[in-house]
Amino acid sequence: MSRNVLIIGATNNQGQSAVAALLSRAPSEFTLLAATRDPSSPSAQRLQTQHPTLKLIRGDLTDSSALLTSAKVAVPNQPIWAVLMLAGNVEDSLGKALVTASIDAGVSHFVYSSIDRGGIEHSWQTPTNVPHFRAKYTIENHLRFSTTDGKSSMKWTILRSVAFFENLSPGFANKIFMTAFRDTVPATKSVQWVSAVDVGHFAAEVAINASEYQNRVVGVAGDELTFQEMSDVLKKVTGEPAGTTFGFLGSLLKNGVKDVGTLLDFMGQEGFKVDLVECRKVRPGVMDFEAWLKNESTFPKI
């Protein structure tokens, strides 16, 4: 009998990648259930068309108990083996509720897509000043402490990724961000990046080889670059260096949008500290910046 996997965030980049990887690598091993607010939405229907065996489940994180119940109804008399929470930025209260509902529903394994905050051990103790980092810190610790000392038999894996390449795109808005990035992060400091697509592949790897990743944190990163190194790769692939604009516009973004400002400060000061060597042992094909630009981005290529 196949194992039932409920995917939260199935229509985003991480979720779509996880669905495709699971169904290509182990098509008979899993029954995939994709949570969506509206199964008739274009994104949900597009995913269903691409993967006809996928089951669309109506529900969202505002009522996790109802969502788990809907998943169980879709596979009568069968357990939900795993929940893959690949939903991006989620309020801590909603994330914690999903963890609790999964425990109550008898889920065996919970995979959570989180964020690195300075290395594996440091991240456990460090929420940072970045609002969505703090939420992930809270959810992580709720997941860990809800399953210790015999409280629950549910196993967990936390995928701690870094800055997403997907936050970069052609256009003037990106020039403003890159200006703020250039002016905030020291010129000699490298920042780690990864594709959300690769995070989905890591989630699939954990599901397929769950016993190897029980109660473990896995760092997920694809490259580590200074601003100038990023600019050089952009020029190599697109013919143009990193686009920037007037410095005052970068300052307006950094100072006017709190989340962006605190994120840039984190990048420039503490920074992500995923072990790229260990990461590539899990997935040797994880994309670096050049590969992402060529294969996944909307940047023009020469």
PDB file of C-alpha atoms in Angstrom:
ATOM      1  CA  MET A   1       0.000   0.000   0.000  1.00  0.00           C
ATOM      2  CA  SER A   2       1.326   3.441  -0.885  1.00  0.00           C
ATOM      3  CA  ARG A   3       2.010   6.012   1.787  1.00  0.00           C
ATOM      4  CA  ASN A   4      -0.218   9.085   1.922  1.00  0.00           C
ATOM      5  CA  VAL A   5       1.584  12.424   1.918  1.00  0.00           C
ATOM      6  CA  LEU A   6      -0.203  15.725   2.498  1.00  0.00           C
ATOM      7  CA  ILE A   7       1.614  18.666   0.893  1.00  0.00           C
ATOM      8  CA  ILE A   8       1.015  22.184   2.172  1.00  0.00           C
ATOM      9  CA  GLY A   9       2.068  24.727  -0.456  1.00  0.00           C
ATOM     10  CA  ALA A  10       1.794  22.306  -3.378  1.00  0.00           C
ATOM     11  CA  THR A  11       1.219  25.064  -5.948  1.00  0.00           C
ATOM     12  CA  ASN A  12       4.290  27.160  -5.067  1.00  0.00           C
ATOM     13  CA  ASN A  13       7.797  26.514  -6.399  1.00  0.00           C
ATOM     14  CA  GLN A  14       8.835  24.294  -3.506  1.00  0.00           C
ATOM     15  CA  GLY A  15       5.626  22.280  -3.561  1.00  0.00           C
ATOM     16  CA  GLN A  16       5.477  21.794  -7.314  1.00  0.00           C
ATOM     17  CA  SER A  17       9.060  20.604  -7.310  1.00  0.00           C
ATOM     18  CA  ALA A  18       8.411  18.161  -4.460  1.00  0.00           C
ATOM     19  CA  VAL A  19       5.344  16.739  -6.231  1.00  0.00           C
ATOM     20  CA  ALA A  20       7.231  16.264  -9.498  1.00  0.00           C
ATOM     21  CA  ALA A  21      10.245  14.701  -7.768  1.00  0.00           C
ATOM     22  CA  LEU A  22       8.195  12.272  -5.690  1.00  0.00           C
ATOM     23  CA  LEU A  23       6.095  11.120  -8.625  1.00  0.00           C
ATOM     24  CA  SER A  24       9.097  10.717 -10.910  1.00  0.00           C
ATOM     25  CA  ARG A  25      11.373   8.989  -8.402  1.00  0.00           C
ATOM     26  CA  ALA A  26       8.834   6.817  -6.581  1.00  0.00           C
ATOM     27  CA  PRO A  27       5.550   6.859  -8.534  1.00  0.00           C
ATOM     28  CA  SER A  28       4.030   3.827  -6.814  1.00  0.00           C
ATOM     29  CA  GLU A  29       5.316   4.531  -3.329  1.00  0.00           C
ATOM     30  CA  PHE A  30       3.209   7.588  -2.483  1.00  0.00           C
ATOM     31  CA  THR A  31      -0.300   8.939  -2.805  1.00  0.00           C
ATOM     32  CA  LEU A  32       0.026  12.703  -2.864  1.00  0.00           C
ATOM     33  CA  LEU A  33      -2.633  15.002  -1.447  1.00  0.00           C
ATOM     34  CA  ALA A  34      -2.286  18.697  -2.263  1.00  0.00           C
ATOM     35  CA  ALA A  35      -3.935  21.189   0.082  1.00  0.00           C
ATOM     36  CA  THR A  36      -5.496  24.188  -1.640  1.00  0.00           C
ATOM     37  CA  ARG A  37      -8.060  26.810  -0.693  1.00  0.00           C
ATOM     38  CA  ASP A  38      -9.767  26.401  -4.056  1.00  0.00           C
ATOM     39  CA  PRO A  39      -9.322  23.169  -6.042  1.00  0.00           C
ATOM     40  CA  SER A  40     -10.861  24.888  -9.071  1.00  0.00           C
ATOM     41  CA  SER A  41      -8.243  27.664  -9.156  1.00  0.00           C
ATOM     42  CA  PRO A  42      -6.009  27.849 -12.253  1.00  0.00           C
ATOM     43  CA  SER A  43      -2.872  26.950 -10.293  1.00  0.00           C
ATOM     44  CA  ALA A  44      -4.516  23.924  -8.667  1.00  0.00           C
ATOM     45  CA  GLN A  45      -6.017  22.727 -11.937  1.00  0.00           C
ATOM     46  CA  ARG A  46      -2.694  23.182 -13.728  1.00  0.00           C
ATOM     47  CA  LEU A  47      -1.000  21.020 -11.088  1.00  0.00           C
ATOM     48  CA  GLN A  48      -3.742  18.407 -11.397  1.00  0.00           C
ATOM     49  CA  THR A  49      -3.362  18.319 -15.184  1.00  0.00           C
ATOM     50  CA  GLN A  50       0.387  17.845 -14.886  1.00  0.00           C
ATOM     51  CA  HIS A  51      -0.024  15.076 -12.292  1.00  0.00           C
ATOM     52  CA  PRO A  52      -3.359  13.254 -12.785  1.00  0.00           C
ATOM     53  CA  THR A  53      -2.835  10.923  -9.807  1.00  0.00           C
ATOM     54  CA  LEU A  54      -2.578  13.883  -7.414  1.00  0.00           C
ATOM     55  CA  LYS A  55      -5.546  14.365  -5.068  1.00  0.00           C
ATOM     56  CA  LEU A  56      -6.608  17.983  -4.448  1.00  0.00           C
ATOM     57  CA  ILE A  57      -7.751  18.628  -0.871  1.00  0.00           C
ATOM     58  CA  ARG A  58      -9.830  21.682  -0.035  1.00  0.00           C
ATOM     59  CA  GLY A  59      -8.581  23.476   3.072  1.00  0.00           C
ATOM     60  CA  ASP A  60      -5.986  25.852   4.457  1.00  0.00           C
ATOM     61  CA  LEU A  61      -3.979  26.597   7.571  1.00  0.00           C
ATOM     62  CA  THR A  62      -6.674  28.692   9.204  1.00  0.00           C
ATOM     63  CA  ASP A  63      -8.241  25.376  10.302  1.00  0.00           C
ATOM     64  CA  SER A  64      -5.578  22.675  10.427  1.00  0.00           C
ATOM     65  CA  SER A  65      -7.814  20.120  12.109  1.00  0.00           C
ATOM     66  CA  ALA A  66     -10.381  20.405   9.323  1.00  0.00           C
ATOM     67  CA  LEU A  67      -7.600  20.180   6.759  1.00  0.00           C
ATOM     68  CA  LEU A  68      -6.293  16.920   8.222  1.00  0.00           C
ATOM     69  CA  THR A  69      -9.847  15.580   8.389  1.00  0.00           C
ATOM     70  CA  SER A  70     -10.369  16.393   4.691  1.00  0.00           C
ATOM     71  CA  ALA A  71      -7.141  14.591   3.864  1.00  0.00           C
ATOM     72  CA  LYS A  72      -8.283  11.506   5.751  1.00  0.00           C
ATOM     73  CA  VAL A  73     -11.624  11.533   3.944  1.00  0.00           C
ATOM     74  CA  ALA A  74      -9.756  11.481   0.622  1.00  0.00           C
ATOM     75  CA  VAL A  75      -8.012   8.221   1.590  1.00  0.00           C
ATOM     76  CA  PRO A  76     -10.624   6.321   3.649  1.00  0.00           C
ATOM     77  CA  ASN A  77      -9.366   3.960   6.335  1.00  0.00           C
ATOM     78  CA  GLN A  78      -5.749   4.869   5.625  1.00  0.00           C
ATOM     79  CA  PRO A  79      -3.361   6.965   7.716  1.00  0.00           C
ATOM     80  CA  ILE A  80      -1.732  10.177   6.600  1.00  0.00           C
ATOM     81  CA  TRP A  81       1.875   9.057   6.733  1.00  0.00           C
ATOM     82  CA  ALA A  82       3.580  12.441   6.269  1.00  0.00           C
ATOM     83  CA  VAL A  83       2.925  16.163   6.079  1.00  0.00           C
ATOM     84  CA  LEU A  84       5.262  18.310   3.985  1.00  0.00           C
ATOM     85  CA  MET A  85       4.887  21.922   5.082  1.00  0.00           C
ATOM     86  CA  LEU A  86       6.330  23.836   2.137  1.00  0.00           C
ATOM     87  CA  ALA A  87       4.135  26.893   2.441  1.00  0.00           C
ATOM     88  CA  GLY A  88       6.671  29.720   2.651  1.00  0.00           C
ATOM     89  CA  ASN A  89       6.037  32.433   5.219  1.00  0.00           C
ATOM     90  CA  VAL A  90       3.347  31.338   7.670  1.00  0.00           C
ATOM     91  CA  GLU A  91       2.251  32.954  10.936  1.00  0.00           C
ATOM     92  CA  ASP A  92       3.717  31.104  13.892  1.00  0.00           C
ATOM     93  CA  SER A  93       0.282  30.394  15.373  1.00  0.00           C
ATOM     94  CA  LEU A  94      -0.882  28.704  12.150  1.00  0.00           C
ATOM     95  CA  GLY A  95       2.302  26.675  11.819  1.00  0.00           C
ATOM     96  CA  LYS A  96       2.115  25.505  15.405  1.00  0.00           C
ATOM     97  CA  ALA A  97      -1.536  24.551  14.918  1.00  0.00           C
ATOM     98  CA  LEU A  98      -0.626  22.396  11.914  1.00  0.00           C
ATOM     99  CA  VAL A  99       2.051  20.602  13.940  1.00  0.00           C
ATOM    100  CA  THR A 100      -0.431  19.914  16.739  1.00  0.00           C
ATOM    101  CA  ALA A 101      -3.163  18.793  14.332  1.00  0.00           C
ATOM    102  CA  SER A 102      -0.696  16.440  12.615  1.00  0.00           C
ATOM    103  CA  ILE A 103       0.220  14.866  15.947  1.00  0.00           C
ATOM    104  CA  ASP A 104      -3.457  14.482  16.843  1.00  0.00           C
ATOM    105  CA  ALA A 105      -4.137  12.889  13.439  1.00  0.00           C
ATOM    106  CA  GLY A 106      -1.425  10.268  13.939  1.00  0.00           C
ATOM    107  CA  VAL A 107       0.945  11.555  11.244  1.00  0.00           C
ATOM    108  CA  SER A 108       4.234   9.645  11.293  1.00  0.00           C
ATOM    109  CA  HIS A 109       6.608  12.218   9.796  1.00  0.00           C
ATOM    110  CA  PHE A 110       6.495  16.017   9.525  1.00  0.00           C
ATOM    111  CA  VAL A 111       8.806  17.835   7.097  1.00  0.00           C
ATOM    112  CA  TYR A 112       9.077  21.572   7.633  1.00  0.00           C
ATOM    113  CA  SER A 113      10.656  24.036   5.206  1.00  0.00           C
ATOM    114  CA  SER A 114      12.319  26.651   7.400  1.00  0.00           C
ATOM    115  CA  ILE A 115      15.270  29.081   7.216  1.00  0.00           C
ATOM    116  CA  ASP A 116      18.861  28.953   8.366  1.00  0.00           C
ATOM    117  CA  ARG A 117      19.726  31.561  10.986  1.00  0.00           C
ATOM    118  CA  GLY A 118      23.478  31.107  11.349  1.00  0.00           C
ATOM    119  CA  GLY A 119      24.177  27.372  11.285  1.00  0.00           C
ATOM    120  CA  ILE A 120      22.429  24.294  12.644  1.00  0.00           C
ATOM    121  CA  GLU A 121      23.042  24.729  16.375  1.00  0.00           C
ATOM    122  CA  HIS A 122      22.984  28.539  16.361  1.00  0.00           C
ATOM    123  CA  SER A 123      19.609  28.559  14.601  1.00  0.00           C
ATOM    124  CA  TRP A 124      17.946  26.652  17.432  1.00  0.00           C
ATOM    125  CA  GLN A 125      18.745  29.543  19.765  1.00  0.00           C
ATOM    126  CA  THR A 126      18.428  32.497  17.399  1.00  0.00           C
ATOM    127  CA  PRO A 127      15.096  33.895  16.180  1.00  0.00           C
ATOM    128  CA  THR A 128      16.815  37.006  14.659  1.00  0.00           C
ATOM    129  CA  ASN A 129      15.071  40.335  14.059  1.00  0.00           C
ATOM    130  CA  VAL A 130      13.597  39.250  10.709  1.00  0.00           C
ATOM    131  CA  PRO A 131       9.846  38.758  11.326  1.00  0.00           C
ATOM    132  CA  HIS A 132       9.304  35.640   9.189  1.00  0.00           C
ATOM    133  CA  PHE A 133      12.556  34.134  10.524  1.00  0.00           C
ATOM    134  CA  ARG A 134      11.191  34.554  14.063  1.00  0.00           C
ATOM    135  CA  ALA A 135       7.964  32.804  13.078  1.00  0.00           C
ATOM    136  CA  LYS A 136       9.917  29.865  11.649  1.00  0.00           C
ATOM    137  CA  TYR A 137      12.050  29.716  14.810  1.00  0.00           C
ATOM    138  CA  THR A 138       8.877  29.445  16.913  1.00  0.00           C
ATOM    139  CA  ILE A 139       7.361  26.747  14.693  1.00  0.00           C
ATOM    140  CA  GLU A 140      10.608  24.762  14.679  1.00  0.00           C
ATOM    141  CA  ASN A 141      10.834  24.717  18.446  1.00  0.00           C
ATOM    142  CA  HIS A 142       7.163  23.828  18.812  1.00  0.00           C
ATOM    143  CA  LEU A 143       7.741  20.905  16.452  1.00  0.00           C
ATOM    144  CA  ARG A 144      10.802  19.711  18.352  1.00  0.00           C
ATOM    145  CA  PHE A 145       9.430  20.083  21.869  1.00  0.00           C
ATOM    146  CA  SER A 146       6.026  18.623  20.990  1.00  0.00           C
ATOM    147  CA  THR A 147       7.695  15.356  20.024  1.00  0.00           C
ATOM    148  CA  THR A 148      10.258  14.906  22.804  1.00  0.00           C
ATOM    149  CA  ASP A 149      10.091  12.922  26.061  1.00  0.00           C
ATOM    150  CA  GLY A 150       7.411  10.590  24.766  1.00  0.00           C
ATOM    151  CA  LYS A 151       4.916  13.372  24.021  1.00  0.00           C
ATOM    152  CA  SER A 152       4.445  12.036  20.490  1.00  0.00           C
ATOM    153  CA  SER A 153       5.879   9.362  18.228  1.00  0.00           C
ATOM    154  CA  MET A 154       5.806  11.690  15.212  1.00  0.00           C
ATOM    155  CA  LYS A 155       9.226  12.133  13.615  1.00  0.00           C
ATOM    156  CA  TRP A 156      10.320  15.362  11.988  1.00  0.00           C
ATOM    157  CA  THR A 157      12.818  16.808   9.551  1.00  0.00           C
ATOM    158  CA  ILE A 158      13.558  20.507   9.229  1.00  0.00           C
ATOM    159  CA  LEU A 159      14.894  21.839   5.935  1.00  0.00           C
ATOM    160  CA  ARG A 160      16.699  25.092   6.654  1.00  0.00           C
ATOM    161  CA  SER A 161      17.199  26.954   3.400  1.00  0.00           C
ATOM    162  CA  VAL A 162      18.775  30.341   2.681  1.00  0.00           C
ATOM    163  CA  ALA A 163      17.909  33.299   0.421  1.00  0.00           C
ATOM    164  CA  PHE A 164      15.923  32.259  -2.642  1.00  0.00           C
ATOM    165  CA  PHE A 165      17.222  32.943  -6.135  1.00  0.00           C
ATOM    166  CA  GLU A 166      13.556  33.338  -7.069  1.00  0.00           C
ATOM    167  CA  ASN A 167      13.520  36.686  -5.241  1.00  0.00           C
ATOM    168  CA  LEU A 168      15.661  37.974  -8.113  1.00  0.00           C
ATOM    169  CA  SER A 169      14.059  38.870 -11.440  1.00  0.00           C
ATOM    170  CA  PRO A 170      14.538  41.266 -14.343  1.00  0.00           C
ATOM    171  CA  GLY A 171      13.106  44.733 -13.880  1.00  0.00           C
ATOM    172  CA  PHE A 172      13.442  47.981 -12.006  1.00  0.00           C
ATOM    173  CA  ALA A 173      12.269  46.588  -8.659  1.00  0.00           C
ATOM    174  CA  ASN A 174      15.161  44.160  -8.724  1.00  0.00           C
ATOM    175  CA  LYS A 175      17.579  47.020  -9.443  1.00  0.00           C
ATOM    176  CA  ILE A 176      16.374  48.778  -6.306  1.00  0.00           C
ATOM    177  CA  PHE A 177      16.817  45.613  -4.224  1.00  0.00           C
ATOM    178  CA  MET A 178      20.280  44.955  -5.636  1.00  0.00           C
ATOM    179  CA  THR A 179      21.260  48.544  -4.867  1.00  0.00           C
ATOM    180  CA  ALA A 180      20.166  48.089  -1.256  1.00  0.00           C
ATOM    181  CA  PHE A 181      21.955  44.739  -1.159  1.00  0.00           C
ATOM    182  CA  ARG A 182      25.181  46.258  -2.522  1.00  0.00           C
ATOM    183  CA  ASP A 183      25.071  49.161  -0.064  1.00  0.00           C
ATOM    184  CA  THR A 184      24.214  47.054   3.011  1.00  0.00           C
ATOM    185  CA  VAL A 185      26.233  43.852   2.693  1.00  0.00           C
ATOM    186  CA  PRO A 186      30.020  44.381   2.933  1.00  0.00           C
ATOM    187  CA  ALA A 187      31.752  43.918  -0.416  1.00  0.00           C
ATOM    188  CA  THR A 188      33.837  41.013   0.893  1.00  0.00           C
ATOM    189  CA  LYS A 189      30.951  39.154   2.544  1.00  0.00           C
ATOM    190  CA  SER A 190      29.437  36.172   0.750  1.00  0.00           C
ATOM    191  CA  VAL A 191      25.716  35.469   1.006  1.00  0.00           C
ATOM    192  CA  GLN A 192      24.222  32.017   0.508  1.00  0.00           C
ATOM    193  CA  TRP A 193      21.420  31.430  -2.000  1.00  0.00           C
ATOM    194  CA  VAL A 194      19.325  28.502  -3.200  1.00  0.00           C
ATOM    195  CA  SER A 195      16.506  27.778  -5.615  1.00  0.00           C
ATOM    196  CA  ALA A 196      13.089  26.989  -4.169  1.00  0.00           C
ATOM    197  CA  VAL A 197      12.988  24.216  -6.759  1.00  0.00           C
ATOM    198  CA  ASP A 198      15.878  22.512  -5.001  1.00  0.00           C
ATOM    199  CA  VAL A 199      14.137  22.817  -1.635  1.00  0.00           C
ATOM    200  CA  GLY A 200      11.324  20.744  -3.145  1.00  0.00           C
ATOM    201  CA  HIS A 201      13.849  18.133  -4.273  1.00  0.00           C
ATOM    202  CA  PHE A 202      15.265  17.961  -0.751  1.00  0.00           C
ATOM    203  CA  ALA A 203      11.741  17.467   0.642  1.00  0.00           C
ATOM    204  CA  ALA A 204      11.250  14.574  -1.774  1.00  0.00           C
ATOM    205  CA  GLU A 205      14.590  13.068  -0.731  1.00  0.00           C
ATOM    206  CA  VAL A 206      13.523  13.174   2.910  1.00  0.00           C
ATOM    207  CA  ALA A 207      10.187  11.503   2.147  1.00  0.00           C
ATOM    208  CA  ILE A 208      11.783   8.749   0.074  1.00  0.00           C
ATOM    209  CA  ASN A 209      14.526   8.029   2.622  1.00  0.00           C
ATOM    210  CA  ALA A 210      12.708   9.103   5.773  1.00  0.00           C
ATOM    211  CA  SER A 211      14.560   6.811   8.170  1.00  0.00           C
ATOM    212  CA  GLU A 212      17.847   8.589   7.354  1.00  0.00           C
ATOM    213  CA  TYR A 213      16.445  11.995   8.241  1.00  0.00           C
ATOM    214  CA  GLN A 214      14.376  11.358  11.365  1.00  0.00           C
ATOM    215  CA  ASN A 215      14.654  14.212  13.856  1.00  0.00           C
ATOM    216  CA  ARG A 216      17.348  15.923  11.819  1.00  0.00           C
ATOM    217  CA  VAL A 217      17.994  19.385  10.445  1.00  0.00           C
ATOM    218  CA  VAL A 218      19.185  19.551   6.844  1.00  0.00           C
ATOM    219  CA  GLY A 219      20.780  22.743   5.538  1.00  0.00           C
ATOM    220  CA  VAL A 220      19.824  23.652   1.972  1.00  0.00           C
ATOM    221  CA  ALA A 221      21.967  26.020  -0.095  1.00  0.00           C
ATOM    222  CA  GLY A 222      23.224  26.110  -3.661  1.00  0.00           C
ATOM    223  CA  ASP A 223      25.791  28.887  -3.827  1.00  0.00           C
ATOM    224  CA  GLU A 224      27.682  31.456  -1.790  1.00  0.00           C
ATOM    225  CA  LEU A 225      28.537  34.764  -3.468  1.00  0.00           C
ATOM    226  CA  THR A 226      29.576  38.330  -2.828  1.00  0.00           C
ATOM    227  CA  PHE A 227      27.676  41.063  -4.644  1.00  0.00           C
ATOM    228  CA  GLN A 228      30.489  41.367  -7.193  1.00  0.00           C
ATOM    229  CA  GLU A 229      30.569  37.626  -7.776  1.00  0.00           C
ATOM    230  CA  MET A 230      26.807  37.644  -8.395  1.00  0.00           C
ATOM    231  CA  SER A 231      27.250  40.521 -10.814  1.00  0.00           C
ATOM    232  CA  ASP A 232      30.006  38.637 -12.654  1.00  0.00           C
ATOM    233  CA  VAL A 233      27.816  35.540 -13.049  1.00  0.00           C
ATOM    234  CA  LEU A 234      24.933  37.663 -14.284  1.00  0.00           C
ATOM    235  CA  LYS A 235      27.190  39.234 -16.885  1.00  0.00           C
ATOM    236  CA  LYS A 236      28.442  35.808 -17.976  1.00  0.00           C
ATOM    237  CA  VAL A 237      24.930  34.434 -18.467  1.00  0.00           C
ATOM    238  CA  THR A 238      22.918  37.483 -19.501  1.00  0.00           C
ATOM    239  CA  GLY A 239      25.533  39.804 -20.935  1.00  0.00           C
ATOM    240  CA  GLU A 240      24.804  42.439 -18.297  1.00  0.00           C
ATOM    241  CA  PRO A 241      26.114  42.861 -14.728  1.00  0.00           C
ATOM    242  CA  ALA A 242      23.769  43.203 -11.765  1.00  0.00           C
ATOM    243  CA  GLY A 243      21.440  46.108 -12.416  1.00  0.00           C
ATOM    244  CA  THR A 244      21.502  48.894  -9.839  1.00  0.00           C
ATOM    245  CA  THR A 245      20.099  52.407  -9.567  1.00  0.00           C
ATOM    246  CA  PHE A 246      20.437  55.537  -7.447  1.00  0.00           C
ATOM    247  CA  GLY A 247      21.615  54.801  -3.920  1.00  0.00           C
ATOM    248  CA  PHE A 248      18.823  56.802  -2.312  1.00  0.00           C
ATOM    249  CA  LEU A 249      16.241  54.442  -3.850  1.00  0.00           C
ATOM    250  CA  GLY A 250      17.961  51.484  -2.244  1.00  0.00           C
ATOM    251  CA  SER A 251      17.944  53.354   1.051  1.00  0.00           C
ATOM    252  CA  LEU A 252      14.230  54.073   0.682  1.00  0.00           C
ATOM    253  CA  LEU A 253      13.541  50.364   0.194  1.00  0.00           C
ATOM    254  CA  LYS A 254      15.723  49.304   3.115  1.00  0.00           C
ATOM    255  CA  ASN A 255      14.367  51.907   5.515  1.00  0.00           C
ATOM    256  CA  GLY A 256      10.793  51.959   4.253  1.00  0.00           C
ATOM    257  CA  VAL A 257      10.073  48.227   4.142  1.00  0.00           C
ATOM    258  CA  LYS A 258      10.963  46.812   7.551  1.00  0.00           C
ATOM    259  CA  ASP A 259      11.110  43.156   6.508  1.00  0.00           C
ATOM    260  CA  VAL A 260      13.520  43.935   3.667  1.00  0.00           C
ATOM    261  CA  GLY A 261      15.686  46.139   5.880  1.00  0.00           C
ATOM    262  CA  THR A 262      16.027  43.579   8.654  1.00  0.00           C
ATOM    263  CA  LEU A 263      16.723  40.814   6.116  1.00  0.00           C
ATOM    264  CA  LEU A 264      19.497  42.826   4.485  1.00  0.00           C
ATOM    265  CA  ASP A 265      20.984  43.655   7.882  1.00  0.00           C
ATOM    266  CA  PHE A 266      20.962  39.942   8.753  1.00  0.00           C
ATOM    267  CA  MET A 267      22.694  39.094   5.475  1.00  0.00           C
ATOM    268  CA  GLY A 268      25.321  41.760   6.073  1.00  0.00           C
ATOM    269  CA  GLN A 269      26.003  40.921   9.711  1.00  0.00           C
ATOM    270  CA  GLU A 270      25.246  37.369  10.885  1.00  0.00           C
ATOM    271  CA  GLY A 271      24.350  35.706   7.593  1.00  0.00           C
ATOM    272  CA  PHE A 272      23.399  32.184   6.565  1.00  0.00           C
ATOM    273  CA  LYS A 273      25.832  29.404   7.453  1.00  0.00           C
ATOM    274  CA  VAL A 274      24.736  26.235   5.705  1.00  0.00           C
ATOM    275  CA  ASP A 275      27.459  23.651   5.088  1.00  0.00           C
ATOM    276  CA  LEU A 276      27.471  23.514   1.271  1.00  0.00           C
ATOM    277  CA  VAL A 277      29.646  20.382   1.218  1.00  0.00           C
ATOM    278  CA  GLU A 278      27.158  18.453   3.375  1.00  0.00           C
ATOM    279  CA  CYS A 279      24.300  19.880   1.335  1.00  0.00           C
ATOM    280  CA  ARG A 280      25.741  18.510  -1.909  1.00  0.00           C
ATOM    281  CA  LYS A 281      26.127  15.081  -0.321  1.00  0.00           C
ATOM    282  CA  VAL A 282      22.340  14.995  -0.004  1.00  0.00           C
ATOM    283  CA  ARG A 283      21.718  16.447  -3.468  1.00  0.00           C
ATOM    284  CA  PRO A 284      24.817  16.625  -5.700  1.00  0.00           C
ATOM    285  CA  GLY A 285      22.836  18.405  -8.420  1.00  0.00           C
ATOM    286  CA  VAL A 286      21.726  21.367  -6.331  1.00  0.00           C
ATOM    287  CA  MET A 287      21.859  24.437  -8.574  1.00  0.00           C
ATOM    288  CA  ASP A 288      24.414  27.192  -8.193  1.00  0.00           C
ATOM    289  CA  PHE A 289      23.608  30.728  -9.363  1.00  0.00           C
ATOM    290  CA  GLU A 290      24.784  30.140 -12.924  1.00  0.00           C
ATOM    291  CA  ALA A 291      22.726  26.964 -13.302  1.00  0.00           C
ATOM    292  CA  TRP A 292      19.643  28.662 -11.881  1.00  0.00           C
ATOM    293  CA  LEU A 293      20.010  31.640 -14.221  1.00  0.00           C
ATOM    294  CA  LYS A 294      20.306  29.326 -17.224  1.00  0.00           C
ATOM    295  CA  ASN A 295      17.655  26.771 -16.319  1.00  0.00           C
ATOM    296  CA  GLU A 296      15.022  28.403 -14.121  1.00  0.00           C
ATOM    297  CA  SER A 297      15.174  32.198 -14.211  1.00  0.00           C
ATOM    298  CA  THR A 298      13.373  34.688 -16.441  1.00  0.00           C
ATOM    299  CA  PHE A 299      16.549  36.673 -17.012  1.00  0.00           C
ATOM    300  CA  PRO A 300      17.512  36.946 -20.707  1.00  0.00           C
ATOM    301  CA  LYS A 301      20.424  34.772 -21.770  1.00  0.00           C
ATOM    302  CA  ILE A 302      23.160  35.450 -24.288  1.00  0.00           C
TER     303      ILE A 302
END
